[in-house]
Amino acid sequence: MAFALNLYPITYMAKYNPQTKNWDEQWLESDKIPHDELMAMSEDERKVILDKRNQMGTPSVSYTSQYAYSCFEGMKGFPTKDGGVAIFRPEENAKRFYNSMKGMYCPPFPVEMYVKASVEFVKKNAELGYVPKYNPEWEKTDFANAESIYIRPFMNSEGAIGVGCAQQPCVIICATTVSAYFKAGLDGAVITERIRATPHGTGYIKCASNYVISALAKKEAEEKGFVECVYLDAVHRKYFQEGSSCNIFFVLKDKTIVTPELSDTILPGITRKSVIVLAKEKGYKVEERQISVKEVQKKAIECFVTGTAAGISPMSSITDLKGKKTDFGSGFGPVAKELQHELKGRQYGAIADPNNWNTVVIQGNN
Ligand code: PMP
């Protein structure tokens, strides 16, 4: 299964009411067909149901539809080895969502509400069977192609036609089952000419408008046979920033791990933050600083990207703007492998979670 859209039947929605200054919550149930029943249907019957679920009604003339005035989150729920379900660090996504909305000058969605709604949301759908089943086979590859629940909270504005900032946003949470993120058969990363974010812009928040350039650059990269595009900084055009939907890490010859330092042009990834902690726990020296293309070409022996969807994904090479390719070898390098084992193992409950990163939604019992 790839990263495809098959929405779960139950969706959460909270609308901001400027009069009462409250968020009015509701559950939107497209249907209540249990997962097993859906799977037992003919393909045609199932398609009718899924098409309906995938088209959720939202205002079609809004700041969102015309000006990409929206923000969103991506987080994952994991079936755990003990038979339970857990969400990985939802409070971190909640804080980033809050910052995104604040950065867009609209009433921000409270952190506690976000976490509570997400937990309840996953539980309600899981009770209808919408949760992948833990498969011990996944452990053999450190969960490289394992399934999980991709949870997508996002914001939509009220109806509007002139350019402006939402005063009555609504927050929706929906989900779909996913597995591997990157397309099979493509290989290596390529530096793109495009600029994702500029100083004083919106690169540090997860607003929808940032992703138009990402979609274009990624398509261009894929058409050239690369699996991912990588951005340089807008000012000097020589320091790495991040990928289209992931942060980037390099391992240098002396085993130091380097990732670009956060600024207003880089999204503060929750996987990035977690990987830095894991690498330090493993005894690695981790530096958050500017790293240039030249330095990578001279000193790097591994490169990997990190993200909720991407997990920890090794890049076999990086090709610069002049077409010069730096090879890191195919598959996981030893450092990426070690970190992947640790991160995915904790997320799927196959190893201990000493930092209590998992929020248990459904308690396991085996
Ligand atoms: N950078 C960008 C531009 C992204 O879209 C993402 C995905 N949210 C990331 C980095 C990684 O963030 P996270 O680890 O929180 O998924």
Short mmCIF file of C-alpha atoms and ligand atoms in Angstrom, two decimals:
data_model
loop_
_atom_site.label_atom_id
_atom_site.label_comp_id
_atom_site.label_asym_id
_atom_site.label_seq_id
_atom_site.Cartn_x
_atom_site.Cartn_y
_atom_site.Cartn_z
CA MET A 1 0.00 0.00 0.00
CA ALA A 2 1.35 3.41 -0.92
CA PHE A 3 0.57 6.85 0.43
CA ALA A 4 -2.98 6.93 -0.93
CA LEU A 5 -6.24 8.55 0.17
CA ASN A 6 -8.89 6.25 1.63
CA LEU A 7 -10.44 8.40 4.34
CA TYR A 8 -11.80 6.83 7.48
CA PRO A 9 -15.57 7.29 7.95
CA ILE A 10 -15.46 9.53 11.01
CA THR A 11 -14.06 13.05 10.76
CA TYR A 12 -13.66 15.67 13.47
CA MET A 13 -14.52 19.33 12.98
CA ALA A 14 -14.23 22.33 15.32
CA LYS A 15 -15.50 25.75 14.18
CA TYR A 16 -14.43 28.95 15.88
CA ASN A 17 -17.30 31.15 17.04
CA PRO A 18 -16.09 34.79 17.31
CA GLN A 19 -19.13 35.77 19.43
CA THR A 20 -18.60 33.23 22.18
CA LYS A 21 -14.86 32.87 21.48
CA ASN A 22 -15.40 29.11 21.73
CA TRP A 23 -14.67 26.26 19.39
CA ASP A 24 -17.84 24.34 18.58
CA GLU A 25 -17.00 20.68 18.07
CA GLN A 26 -18.78 18.10 15.97
CA TRP A 27 -18.24 14.61 14.60
CA LEU A 28 -18.97 14.17 10.91
CA GLU A 29 -19.89 10.60 10.11
CA SER A 30 -19.85 9.86 6.42
CA ASP A 31 -21.13 6.37 7.25
CA LYS A 32 -20.51 3.81 9.94
CA ILE A 33 -19.58 0.86 7.80
CA PRO A 34 -17.07 -1.24 9.73
CA HIS A 35 -13.74 -1.89 8.03
CA ASP A 36 -14.31 -5.64 7.59
CA GLU A 37 -17.67 -5.01 5.93
CA LEU A 38 -16.12 -2.45 3.57
CA MET A 39 -13.42 -4.93 2.59
CA ALA A 40 -16.03 -7.64 1.91
CA MET A 41 -17.79 -5.41 -0.68
CA SER A 42 -17.17 -5.59 -4.40
CA GLU A 43 -14.58 -3.11 -5.69
CA ASP A 44 -17.32 -1.01 -7.34
CA GLU A 45 -19.43 -0.84 -4.19
CA ARG A 46 -16.38 0.07 -2.11
CA LYS A 47 -15.40 2.82 -4.55
CA VAL A 48 -18.80 4.53 -4.13
CA ILE A 49 -18.33 4.61 -0.35
CA LEU A 50 -14.72 5.78 -0.49
CA ASP A 51 -15.45 8.50 -3.07
CA LYS A 52 -18.09 9.89 -0.74
CA ARG A 53 -15.75 9.83 2.25
CA ASN A 54 -12.92 11.43 0.29
CA GLN A 55 -15.05 14.44 -0.68
CA MET A 56 -15.73 16.28 2.53
CA GLY A 57 -17.81 19.43 2.10
CA THR A 58 -15.95 22.66 2.89
CA PRO A 59 -16.70 26.28 1.81
CA SER A 60 -15.60 26.56 -1.81
CA VAL A 61 -15.17 30.36 -1.84
CA SER A 62 -12.90 31.13 1.07
CA TYR A 63 -9.50 32.57 1.96
CA THR A 64 -8.40 28.95 1.79
CA SER A 65 -9.66 28.08 -1.68
CA GLN A 66 -8.42 31.31 -3.30
CA TYR A 67 -5.30 32.33 -1.39
CA ALA A 68 -4.09 29.03 0.09
CA TYR A 69 -4.82 30.57 3.48
CA SER A 70 -4.66 27.37 5.46
CA CYS A 71 -2.32 25.38 7.61
CA PHE A 72 -2.15 21.75 8.50
CA GLU A 73 -0.37 19.02 10.40
CA GLY A 74 0.71 15.50 9.67
CA MET A 75 1.10 13.00 12.46
CA LYS A 76 0.90 9.28 12.79
CA GLY A 77 -0.93 6.72 14.84
CA PHE A 78 0.84 3.38 15.14
CA PRO A 79 -0.46 -0.13 15.79
CA THR A 80 1.81 -1.27 18.60
CA LYS A 81 3.36 -4.67 19.19
CA ASP A 82 1.21 -5.26 22.28
CA GLY A 83 -1.98 -4.95 20.19
CA GLY A 84 -2.66 -1.31 21.14
CA VAL A 85 -2.62 1.97 19.23
CA ALA A 86 -0.48 5.02 20.00
CA ILE A 87 0.03 8.49 18.52
CA PHE A 88 3.61 9.74 18.34
CA ARG A 89 4.17 13.06 20.20
CA PRO A 90 0.78 14.66 19.37
CA GLU A 91 1.45 17.55 21.75
CA GLU A 92 4.38 18.60 19.54
CA ASN A 93 2.13 18.73 16.47
CA ALA A 94 -0.47 20.56 18.54
CA LYS A 95 2.09 23.25 19.45
CA ARG A 96 3.24 23.60 15.85
CA PHE A 97 -0.37 23.86 14.64
CA TYR A 98 -0.98 26.55 17.26
CA ASN A 99 2.11 28.45 16.05
CA SER A 100 1.03 28.09 12.42
CA MET A 101 -2.40 29.59 13.16
CA LYS A 102 -0.86 32.32 15.32
CA GLY A 103 1.63 33.08 12.55
CA MET A 104 -1.34 33.48 10.19
CA TYR A 105 -3.11 35.96 12.50
CA CYS A 106 -6.16 33.80 13.06
CA PRO A 107 -7.52 32.50 16.37
CA PRO A 108 -5.19 29.59 17.23
CA PHE A 109 -6.58 26.17 18.07
CA PRO A 110 -5.84 25.32 21.72
CA VAL A 111 -3.11 22.70 22.25
CA GLU A 112 -5.12 20.64 24.76
CA MET A 113 -8.15 20.53 22.46
CA TYR A 114 -5.99 19.36 19.58
CA VAL A 115 -4.51 16.49 21.58
CA LYS A 116 -7.84 15.43 23.10
CA ALA A 117 -9.65 15.56 19.75
CA SER A 118 -6.87 13.60 18.01
CA VAL A 119 -6.92 10.84 20.59
CA GLU A 120 -10.71 10.57 20.52
CA PHE A 121 -10.69 10.72 16.72
CA VAL A 122 -8.28 7.79 16.37
CA LYS A 123 -10.16 5.81 19.01
CA LYS A 124 -13.56 6.29 17.30
CA ASN A 125 -12.25 5.13 13.93
CA ALA A 126 -10.19 2.30 15.44
CA GLU A 127 -13.32 0.99 17.15
CA LEU A 128 -14.79 0.51 13.67
CA GLY A 129 -11.66 -1.39 12.65
CA TYR A 130 -9.87 1.50 10.91
CA VAL A 131 -6.41 0.73 12.20
CA PRO A 132 -3.77 -1.37 10.48
CA LYS A 133 -2.95 -4.65 12.16
CA TYR A 134 0.54 -5.01 13.65
CA ASN A 135 2.62 -7.42 11.59
CA PRO A 136 5.73 -8.94 13.25
CA GLU A 137 7.28 -9.30 9.76
CA TRP A 138 7.73 -5.50 9.76
CA GLU A 139 10.40 -5.84 12.46
CA LYS A 140 12.77 -7.55 9.99
CA THR A 141 13.17 -4.32 8.01
CA ASP A 142 12.82 -1.94 10.96
CA PHE A 143 9.30 -1.09 9.77
CA ALA A 144 10.52 0.36 6.44
CA ASN A 145 7.22 -0.56 4.70
CA ALA A 146 5.01 -0.88 7.74
CA GLU A 147 1.51 0.59 7.81
CA SER A 148 0.28 3.35 10.08
CA ILE A 149 -2.57 5.82 10.45
CA TYR A 150 -1.75 9.14 8.79
CA ILE A 151 -3.66 11.80 10.73
CA ARG A 152 -4.28 15.05 8.94
CA PRO A 153 -5.57 17.99 10.99
CA PHE A 154 -6.08 21.08 8.85
CA MET A 155 -7.67 24.48 8.95
CA ASN A 156 -10.21 26.05 6.58
CA SER A 157 -11.42 29.64 6.60
CA GLU A 158 -14.92 31.02 6.51
CA GLY A 159 -16.40 32.11 3.18
CA ALA A 160 -14.64 35.22 1.81
CA ILE A 161 -13.59 36.82 -1.45
CA GLY A 162 -11.12 39.66 -0.70
CA VAL A 163 -7.60 38.96 0.56
CA GLY A 164 -7.64 38.79 4.33
CA CYS A 165 -7.02 36.71 7.44
CA ALA A 166 -9.57 34.21 8.75
CA GLN A 167 -11.51 35.21 11.83
CA GLN A 168 -13.75 32.14 11.85
CA PRO A 169 -11.45 29.24 11.04
CA CYS A 170 -12.55 25.67 11.35
CA VAL A 171 -10.31 22.73 12.13
CA ILE A 172 -10.89 19.35 10.60
CA ILE A 173 -9.17 16.07 11.44
CA CYS A 174 -9.28 13.18 9.03
CA ALA A 175 -7.14 10.10 8.50
CA THR A 176 -6.14 7.41 6.05
CA THR A 177 -3.90 4.33 6.26
CA VAL A 178 -0.45 4.74 4.70
CA SER A 179 2.80 2.85 4.23
CA ALA A 180 5.96 3.81 2.32
CA TYR A 181 6.11 7.49 1.35
CA PHE A 182 8.73 7.77 -1.37
CA LYS A 183 8.00 6.38 -4.82
CA ALA A 184 9.68 3.06 -5.56
CA GLY A 185 12.09 2.98 -8.51
CA LEU A 186 13.37 6.54 -8.04
CA ASP A 187 16.72 7.25 -6.47
CA GLY A 188 18.78 10.04 -4.94
CA ALA A 189 18.08 13.70 -4.22
CA VAL A 190 18.59 16.67 -6.51
CA ILE A 191 19.16 20.29 -5.50
CA THR A 192 16.42 22.46 -6.95
CA GLU A 193 16.76 26.00 -8.33
CA ARG A 194 13.46 26.83 -6.68
CA ILE A 195 13.30 28.69 -3.39
CA ARG A 196 10.90 27.23 -0.83
CA ALA A 197 11.11 29.96 1.78
CA THR A 198 12.66 33.39 2.19
CA PRO A 199 13.73 35.22 5.37
CA HIS A 200 10.74 36.98 6.97
CA GLY A 201 8.39 34.65 5.06
CA THR A 202 6.36 31.66 6.23
CA GLY A 203 8.83 28.76 5.95
CA TYR A 204 8.82 28.11 9.72
CA ILE A 205 5.07 27.37 9.86
CA LYS A 206 3.16 24.62 8.15
CA CYS A 207 0.95 26.80 5.99
CA ALA A 208 -0.55 25.47 2.78
CA SER A 209 0.98 28.11 0.50
CA ASN A 210 4.50 26.78 1.22
CA TYR A 211 3.61 23.54 -0.49
CA VAL A 212 2.88 24.78 -4.00
CA ILE A 213 6.58 25.29 -4.70
CA SER A 214 7.30 21.97 -3.01
CA ALA A 215 4.87 20.15 -5.30
CA LEU A 216 6.44 21.74 -8.39
CA ALA A 217 10.03 21.07 -7.35
CA LYS A 218 9.23 17.50 -6.38
CA LYS A 219 7.52 16.83 -9.71
CA GLU A 220 10.54 18.24 -11.56
CA ALA A 221 12.86 16.05 -9.49
CA GLU A 222 10.79 12.93 -10.10
CA GLU A 223 10.65 13.60 -13.83
CA LYS A 224 14.45 13.55 -13.81
CA GLY A 225 14.42 10.22 -11.92
CA PHE A 226 15.21 11.57 -8.45
CA VAL A 227 13.18 10.60 -5.43
CA GLU A 228 13.40 13.96 -3.62
CA CYS A 229 14.38 17.60 -4.16
CA VAL A 230 16.48 19.59 -1.72
CA TYR A 231 16.41 23.37 -1.23
CA LEU A 232 19.29 25.78 -0.78
CA ASP A 233 19.04 28.98 1.26
CA ALA A 234 17.50 31.93 -0.58
CA VAL A 235 20.26 34.45 0.24
CA HIS A 236 23.65 32.77 -0.36
CA ARG A 237 22.38 29.89 -2.48
CA LYS A 238 24.96 27.55 -0.99
CA TYR A 239 23.66 26.21 2.34
CA PHE A 240 21.26 23.28 2.65
CA GLN A 241 17.78 23.98 4.01
CA GLU A 242 15.53 20.90 3.80
CA GLY A 243 13.63 18.63 1.44
CA SER A 244 10.14 19.04 -0.04
CA SER A 245 8.46 17.65 3.06
CA CYS A 246 11.30 16.59 5.29
CA ASN A 247 14.38 17.82 7.13
CA ILE A 248 17.86 16.78 6.09
CA PHE A 249 20.81 15.26 7.96
CA PHE A 250 24.39 14.50 6.97
CA VAL A 251 26.92 12.19 8.60
CA LEU A 252 30.48 13.44 8.19
CA LYS A 253 33.63 11.30 7.93
CA ASP A 254 34.37 11.87 11.64
CA LYS A 255 30.82 10.56 12.43
CA THR A 256 29.53 14.00 13.44
CA ILE A 257 25.87 14.35 12.48
CA VAL A 258 24.98 17.76 11.03
CA THR A 259 21.55 19.20 10.26
CA PRO A 260 20.76 22.78 9.19
CA GLU A 261 19.93 24.98 12.18
CA LEU A 262 16.33 26.13 12.52
CA SER A 263 15.43 29.59 11.29
CA ASP A 264 12.36 31.29 9.82
CA THR A 265 12.95 29.40 6.56
CA ILE A 266 12.98 25.85 7.92
CA LEU A 267 10.06 23.82 9.29
CA PRO A 268 10.86 22.56 12.82
CA GLY A 269 10.22 18.87 12.20
CA ILE A 270 9.13 16.69 15.08
CA THR A 271 11.04 13.76 13.60
CA ARG A 272 14.11 16.04 13.32
CA LYS A 273 13.78 16.96 16.98
CA SER A 274 13.35 13.29 17.96
CA VAL A 275 16.26 12.10 15.80
CA ILE A 276 18.58 14.68 17.40
CA VAL A 277 17.66 13.31 20.85
CA LEU A 278 18.10 9.69 19.72
CA ALA A 279 21.47 10.42 18.08
CA LYS A 280 22.74 12.14 21.24
CA GLU A 281 21.47 9.23 23.37
CA LYS A 282 23.51 6.93 21.11
CA GLY A 283 26.63 9.01 21.78
CA TYR A 284 26.84 10.89 18.48
CA LYS A 285 27.98 14.49 18.31
CA VAL A 286 25.12 16.42 16.68
CA GLU A 287 25.58 19.89 15.25
CA GLU A 288 22.72 22.17 14.22
CA ARG A 289 24.41 24.66 11.94
CA GLN A 290 24.73 25.89 8.39
CA ILE A 291 26.16 23.24 6.09
CA SER A 292 27.19 24.07 2.55
CA VAL A 293 27.02 21.99 -0.61
CA LYS A 294 30.84 22.16 -0.81
CA GLU A 295 31.25 20.80 2.72
CA VAL A 296 28.86 17.92 1.99
CA GLN A 297 30.69 17.10 -1.25
CA LYS A 298 34.01 16.98 0.64
CA LYS A 299 33.09 15.45 3.98
CA ALA A 300 29.71 13.67 4.05
CA ILE A 301 29.48 9.88 4.03
CA GLU A 302 25.73 9.53 4.66
CA CYS A 303 22.67 11.63 3.96
CA PHE A 304 19.13 11.00 5.17
CA VAL A 305 15.89 12.91 5.40
CA THR A 306 13.40 12.82 8.26
CA GLY A 307 9.67 13.43 8.54
CA THR A 308 6.43 11.95 9.79
CA ALA A 309 5.66 10.54 6.35
CA ALA A 310 9.28 9.97 5.29
CA GLY A 311 10.41 8.42 8.60
CA ILE A 312 14.17 8.22 8.25
CA SER A 313 14.89 7.78 4.55
CA PRO A 314 18.44 7.46 3.24
CA MET A 315 19.37 9.42 0.11
CA SER A 316 21.77 7.45 -2.08
CA SER A 317 23.20 10.63 -3.65
CA ILE A 318 22.85 14.38 -3.98
CA THR A 319 23.19 16.07 -7.36
CA ASP A 320 24.05 19.77 -7.29
CA LEU A 321 22.84 22.57 -9.58
CA LYS A 322 25.67 21.90 -12.04
CA GLY A 323 24.86 18.18 -12.20
CA LYS A 324 27.74 17.04 -9.97
CA LYS A 325 26.66 13.91 -8.11
CA THR A 326 27.89 12.94 -4.65
CA ASP A 327 27.29 9.26 -3.91
CA PHE A 328 26.55 7.87 -0.47
CA GLY A 329 25.76 4.29 -1.52
CA SER A 330 22.32 2.72 -1.83
CA GLY A 331 20.14 1.70 1.11
CA PHE A 332 20.61 2.61 4.75
CA GLY A 333 24.05 3.69 5.92
CA PRO A 334 25.02 2.45 9.39
CA VAL A 335 24.02 5.65 11.23
CA ALA A 336 20.64 6.02 9.51
CA LYS A 337 20.00 2.31 10.16
CA GLU A 338 20.76 2.63 13.87
CA LEU A 339 18.49 5.67 14.22
CA GLN A 340 15.71 4.09 12.17
CA HIS A 341 15.77 0.99 14.38
CA GLU A 342 15.46 3.18 17.46
CA LEU A 343 12.78 5.57 16.15
CA LYS A 344 10.49 3.07 14.44
CA GLY A 345 11.01 0.49 17.19
CA ARG A 346 9.72 2.99 19.75
CA GLN A 347 6.85 4.19 17.55
CA TYR A 348 5.58 0.65 16.95
CA GLY A 349 6.19 -0.37 20.55
CA ALA A 350 8.72 -3.05 19.55
CA ILE A 351 11.29 -1.54 21.94
CA ALA A 352 10.98 0.55 25.10
CA ASP A 353 9.86 4.20 24.91
CA PRO A 354 11.93 5.75 27.71
CA ASN A 355 11.03 9.33 26.77
CA ASN A 356 7.28 8.60 26.81
CA TRP A 357 6.85 9.88 23.30
CA ASN A 358 3.85 7.66 22.56
CA THR A 359 0.39 8.75 23.65
CA VAL A 360 -1.56 5.54 24.10
CA VAL A 361 -4.97 5.67 22.44
CA ILE A 362 -5.91 2.03 22.90
CA GLN A 363 -4.16 0.00 25.55
CA GLY A 364 -2.58 -3.21 24.28
CA ASN A 365 -2.95 -6.43 26.18
CA ASN A 366 -0.45 -8.92 24.85
N1 PMP B 1 9.90 20.04 6.41
C1 PMP B 1 8.76 20.18 5.72
C2 PMP B 1 8.70 21.26 4.70
C3 PMP B 1 7.67 19.34 5.96
O1 PMP B 1 6.54 19.47 5.26
C4 PMP B 1 7.79 18.32 6.94
C5 PMP B 1 6.63 17.40 7.21
N2 PMP B 1 5.79 17.91 8.20
C6 PMP B 1 9.00 18.21 7.65
C7 PMP B 1 10.04 19.09 7.35
C8 PMP B 1 9.17 17.18 8.71
O2 PMP B 1 8.40 17.47 9.85
P1 PMP B 1 7.86 16.32 10.79
O3 PMP B 1 9.05 15.53 11.20
O4 PMP B 1 7.23 17.03 11.94
O5 PMP B 1 6.90 15.51 10.01
#
